[in-house]
Amino acid sequence: MDAIHKKVGKNLQAVRKSRGLSLDQTAELTGVSKAMIGQIERGDSNPTISVLWKIVNGLKISFTSLIEESKTEVTVVETERLEAFEEEDGAYRAFPMFPYDQRKGFEIYAVRMDPGCSHESEPHNEDVEEYIVVTGGSLEVEVDGETYAIGAGNAVRFPADQPHAYRNNTDQVTSYITLIHYPS
Amino acid sequence: MDAIHKKVGKNLQAVRKSRGLSLDQTAELTGVSKAMIGQIERGDSNPTISVLWKIVNGLKISFTSLIEESKTEVTVVETERLEAFEEEDGAYRAFPMFPYDQRKGFEIYAVRMDPGCSHESEPHNEDVEEYIVVTGGSLEVEVDGETYAIGAGNAVRFPADQPHAYRNNTDQVTSYITLIHYPS
DNA sequence: TACGAATGTATAATATATTGTACGAAGCGA
DNA sequence: TCGCTTCGTACAATATATTATACATTCGTA
């Protein structure tokens, strides 16, 4: 699922078969060897971009159609099964629930912060926005010198192209969901 | 210009420099070696799709942003300098003025047909359309058993997912522009 | 049944993508 | 100027992408 070249292989084979083309015919149309096309379809090879370019142009299809997920599938994620990025000696734990997807332009983490934990984040690039929904405990967010207290069930959004910090001043674990949106 | 990997290199370098990143930092972010990133930027290497995928995800950019032309440039095409696809012993000559561009989804040819020339075209795939503007002489187009006579200055459009034929029954050279549109 | 054509796969040879390391150039304080 | 760092490039070693060829299977046909 995550291996891009396998996705490309599936998509390519889908296009080829939907047109009733053989490997030989496809090789003729694209200028890429039959063996290579077969390997790409099976996921046995990691095509260079030049080869993909030839295929795309020979078949008169878009580049995107090869790298796109054929359909958006149901994806169930269990936080406990994810491997967290830990910071602050494990007191700050970020679980990548939906990793960055360049077609969507955002990523979603579930974060847990132990009592007393404080975490500073490097500024992101311009026009990057962060959305936070606190799901448990209470969170202090500091942006541009201002501090905002967000209780469970509440949310905040802020431009993340500047240094910002998260603090859990309570005596219980605070959890929140954060969505980071990158400009297209 | 036409070499895809050089375009990718330019775009990648543009992104990296606009963020003030060094090769080392980019390597750190993407998990791709510094040497490789340098080679890609210079066009010395033809990256595999997996490597591009890592870069795209590490930098939080879209795949498309790497393969797109940074800006649409002015492109002047002189038909006489183009190499024609010849058929019917050279009596049918097709000049690729604007070759297939998957982002646009179409391609444009200039065609010259000698007097008496007749040319049959294989059916294209479903939902492919052909637009023809006759610029000189007169053209007979046969689609689905029907024949249409198109004089200079006139045009025709038809679905090209069936056999179709072109004929020049006049005693002079007929020329026309044809645009072939492929579905997305 | 046998044959020929067409399919997708396996194999070996070659080209090249990818990496780790080392190098020279350019900035920057002391 | 000297060191120190950071930058991008050059190099050699290795992994692997790509090709041409040969192979096994299937299918239609005589």
Tab-separated table of C-alpha atoms in Angstrom, chain B:
chain	number	residue	atom	x	y	z
B	1	MET	CA	13.426	21.168	-21.976
B	2	ASP	CA	11.939	17.864	-23.010
B	3	ALA	CA	14.052	15.746	-20.689
B	4	ILE	CA	11.770	15.145	-17.757
B	5	HIS	CA	14.489	14.517	-15.222
B	6	LYS	CA	16.045	17.904	-15.915
B	7	LYS	CA	12.731	19.585	-15.323
B	8	VAL	CA	12.416	17.733	-12.046
B	9	GLY	CA	15.901	18.840	-11.102
B	10	LYS	CA	15.132	22.491	-11.715
B	11	ASN	CA	11.906	22.343	-9.767
B	12	LEU	CA	13.485	20.524	-6.867
B	13	GLN	CA	16.293	23.013	-6.610
B	14	ALA	CA	13.823	25.874	-6.781
B	15	VAL	CA	11.862	24.449	-3.862
B	16	ARG	CA	14.943	23.720	-1.815
B	17	LYS	CA	16.505	27.129	-2.288
B	18	SER	CA	13.259	28.959	-1.696
B	19	ARG	CA	13.265	27.344	1.724
B	20	GLY	CA	16.892	28.076	2.338
B	21	LEU	CA	17.734	24.416	2.788
B	22	SER	CA	21.158	22.916	2.217
B	23	LEU	CA	21.684	19.557	0.559
B	24	ASP	CA	22.501	18.097	3.948
B	25	GLN	CA	19.314	19.365	5.498
B	26	THR	CA	17.275	18.129	2.586
B	27	ALA	CA	18.909	14.726	2.834
B	28	GLU	CA	18.017	14.650	6.508
B	29	LEU	CA	14.399	15.583	5.831
B	30	THR	CA	13.870	13.165	2.993
B	31	GLY	CA	16.044	10.195	3.790
B	32	VAL	CA	17.716	10.472	0.403
B	33	SER	CA	21.460	10.877	0.295
B	34	LYS	CA	22.915	14.317	-0.198
B	35	ALA	CA	24.860	13.170	-3.237
B	36	MET	CA	21.732	11.883	-4.906
B	37	ILE	CA	19.812	15.085	-4.312
B	38	GLY	CA	22.657	17.069	-5.798
B	39	GLN	CA	22.763	14.845	-8.868
B	40	ILE	CA	19.031	15.072	-9.361
B	41	GLU	CA	19.125	18.831	-9.188
B	42	ARG	CA	21.906	18.967	-11.767
B	43	GLY	CA	20.113	16.522	-14.041
B	44	ASP	CA	22.951	14.032	-13.648
B	45	SER	CA	20.628	11.351	-12.432
B	46	ASN	CA	17.304	9.924	-13.423
B	47	PRO	CA	15.639	9.322	-10.092
B	48	THR	CA	13.461	6.317	-9.477
B	49	ILE	CA	9.934	6.983	-8.454
B	50	SER	CA	10.627	5.745	-4.946
B	51	VAL	CA	13.308	8.352	-4.433
B	52	LEU	CA	11.048	11.075	-5.763
B	53	TRP	CA	8.365	9.842	-3.443
B	54	LYS	CA	10.669	10.189	-0.455
B	55	ILE	CA	11.618	13.682	-1.504
B	56	VAL	CA	8.055	14.741	-2.107
B	57	ASN	CA	6.935	13.468	1.272
B	58	GLY	CA	9.925	14.739	3.162
B	59	LEU	CA	9.471	18.199	1.744
B	60	LYS	CA	5.683	18.095	2.013
B	61	ILE	CA	5.158	19.053	-1.571
B	62	SER	CA	3.015	17.585	-4.303
B	63	PHE	CA	4.313	15.187	-6.869
B	64	THR	CA	2.934	17.409	-9.552
B	65	SER	CA	4.955	20.385	-8.436
B	66	LEU	CA	8.093	18.517	-9.441
B	67	ILE	CA	7.033	17.542	-12.919
B	68	GLU	CA	5.168	20.673	-13.855
B	69	GLU	CA	6.611	23.337	-16.042
B	70	SER	CA	7.325	26.218	-13.691
B	71	LYS	CA	5.534	28.577	-16.013
B	72	THR	CA	3.939	28.250	-19.392
B	73	GLU	CA	6.413	29.709	-21.780
B	74	VAL	CA	5.976	31.171	-25.191
B	75	THR	CA	6.572	28.392	-27.667
B	76	VAL	CA	7.037	29.177	-31.313
B	77	VAL	CA	6.777	26.255	-33.690
B	78	GLU	CA	7.733	26.329	-37.338
B	79	THR	CA	6.035	23.565	-39.212
B	80	GLU	CA	8.756	23.319	-41.806
B	81	ARG	CA	11.299	22.472	-39.150
B	82	LEU	CA	9.278	19.604	-37.773
B	83	GLU	CA	9.795	16.014	-38.717
B	84	ALA	CA	6.583	14.669	-40.150
B	85	PHE	CA	5.035	11.284	-39.691
B	86	GLU	CA	4.516	10.138	-43.250
B	87	GLU	CA	1.932	7.682	-44.469
B	88	GLU	CA	0.517	6.645	-47.820
B	89	ASP	CA	3.973	6.852	-49.374
B	90	GLY	CA	4.442	10.411	-48.220
B	91	ALA	CA	1.155	11.677	-49.620
B	92	TYR	CA	-0.098	12.088	-46.019
B	93	ARG	CA	2.197	14.105	-43.786
B	94	ALA	CA	1.438	14.910	-40.153
B	95	PHE	CA	3.567	17.496	-38.337
B	96	PRO	CA	3.428	17.329	-34.533
B	97	MET	CA	3.095	21.009	-33.687
B	98	PHE	CA	2.254	20.477	-30.021
B	99	PRO	CA	2.961	16.905	-28.960
B	100	TYR	CA	0.876	15.225	-26.340
B	101	ASP	CA	0.978	16.950	-22.973
B	102	GLN	CA	-0.664	14.921	-20.251
B	103	ARG	CA	-1.450	17.975	-18.205
B	104	LYS	CA	-3.429	19.452	-21.050
B	105	GLY	CA	-4.764	16.174	-22.382
B	106	PHE	CA	-4.440	16.918	-26.071
B	107	GLU	CA	-2.027	17.153	-28.976
B	108	ILE	CA	-2.096	19.192	-32.171
B	109	TYR	CA	-0.903	18.210	-35.627
B	110	ALA	CA	-0.708	20.069	-38.895
B	111	VAL	CA	-1.523	17.733	-41.763
B	112	ARG	CA	-0.891	17.979	-45.497
B	113	MET	CA	-2.570	15.633	-47.954
B	114	ASP	CA	-1.612	15.430	-51.597
B	115	PRO	CA	-4.311	15.355	-54.301
B	116	GLY	CA	-6.145	12.059	-54.420
B	117	CYS	CA	-4.693	10.911	-51.146
B	118	SER	CA	-6.808	8.801	-48.837
B	119	HIS	CA	-5.889	7.856	-45.281
B	120	GLU	CA	-7.626	5.585	-42.811
B	121	SER	CA	-7.100	5.977	-39.104
B	122	GLU	CA	-7.319	3.286	-36.497
B	123	PRO	CA	-9.991	3.951	-33.901
B	124	HIS	CA	-8.668	5.560	-30.764
B	125	ASN	CA	-9.743	4.766	-27.260
B	126	GLU	CA	-13.103	5.579	-25.801
B	127	ASP	CA	-13.970	9.228	-25.295
B	128	VAL	CA	-11.187	10.425	-27.538
B	129	GLU	CA	-12.334	13.349	-29.674
B	130	GLU	CA	-10.873	14.804	-32.802
B	131	TYR	CA	-11.208	18.441	-33.875
B	132	ILE	CA	-10.305	19.386	-37.415
B	133	VAL	CA	-10.002	22.812	-38.990
B	134	VAL	CA	-9.347	22.827	-42.709
B	135	THR	CA	-6.926	25.569	-43.651
B	136	GLY	CA	-6.450	24.926	-47.336
B	137	GLY	CA	-8.093	22.913	-50.097
B	138	SER	CA	-10.992	20.704	-49.120
B	139	LEU	CA	-11.245	17.606	-46.984
B	140	GLU	CA	-13.616	14.677	-46.919
B	141	VAL	CA	-14.004	13.026	-43.549
B	142	GLU	CA	-15.744	9.706	-43.166
B	143	VAL	CA	-17.013	8.712	-39.758
B	144	ASP	CA	-19.354	5.854	-39.001
B	145	GLY	CA	-20.254	5.437	-42.655
B	146	GLU	CA	-21.162	9.091	-43.136
B	147	THR	CA	-19.033	11.359	-45.288
B	148	TYR	CA	-18.602	15.038	-44.543
B	149	ALA	CA	-17.057	17.569	-46.917
B	150	ILE	CA	-15.159	20.305	-45.124
B	151	GLY	CA	-14.000	23.315	-47.123
B	152	ALA	CA	-11.163	25.626	-46.235
B	153	GLY	CA	-12.029	27.708	-43.188
B	154	ASN	CA	-14.547	25.204	-41.902
B	155	ALA	CA	-14.231	22.676	-39.132
B	156	VAL	CA	-15.546	19.403	-37.808
B	157	ARG	CA	-15.490	17.554	-34.538
B	158	PHE	CA	-16.207	13.870	-34.007
B	159	PRO	CA	-15.700	11.028	-31.530
B	160	ALA	CA	-12.640	9.136	-32.657
B	161	ASP	CA	-13.294	5.824	-30.933
B	162	GLN	CA	-14.303	4.306	-34.254
B	163	PRO	CA	-12.598	3.874	-37.614
B	164	HIS	CA	-12.471	7.072	-39.584
B	165	ALA	CA	-10.927	8.158	-42.855
B	166	TYR	CA	-9.678	11.323	-44.532
B	167	ARG	CA	-9.712	11.960	-48.259
B	168	ASN	CA	-8.512	14.717	-50.525
B	169	ASN	CA	-10.498	14.437	-53.755
B	170	THR	CA	-9.363	17.807	-55.063
B	171	ASP	CA	-6.504	18.446	-57.435
B	172	GLN	CA	-4.534	20.510	-54.955
B	173	VAL	CA	-2.856	19.903	-51.638
B	174	THR	CA	-5.270	20.005	-48.706
B	175	SER	CA	-4.021	21.149	-45.341
B	176	TYR	CA	-5.706	21.053	-41.987
B	177	ILE	CA	-5.064	21.336	-38.275
B	178	THR	CA	-6.185	18.492	-36.068
B	179	LEU	CA	-6.464	18.410	-32.326
B	180	ILE	CA	-6.818	15.075	-30.593
B	181	HIS	CA	-8.250	15.189	-27.132
B	182	TYR	CA	-7.814	12.319	-24.709
B	183	PRO	CA	-10.036	11.871	-21.668
B	184	SER	CA	-8.580	12.463	-18.253
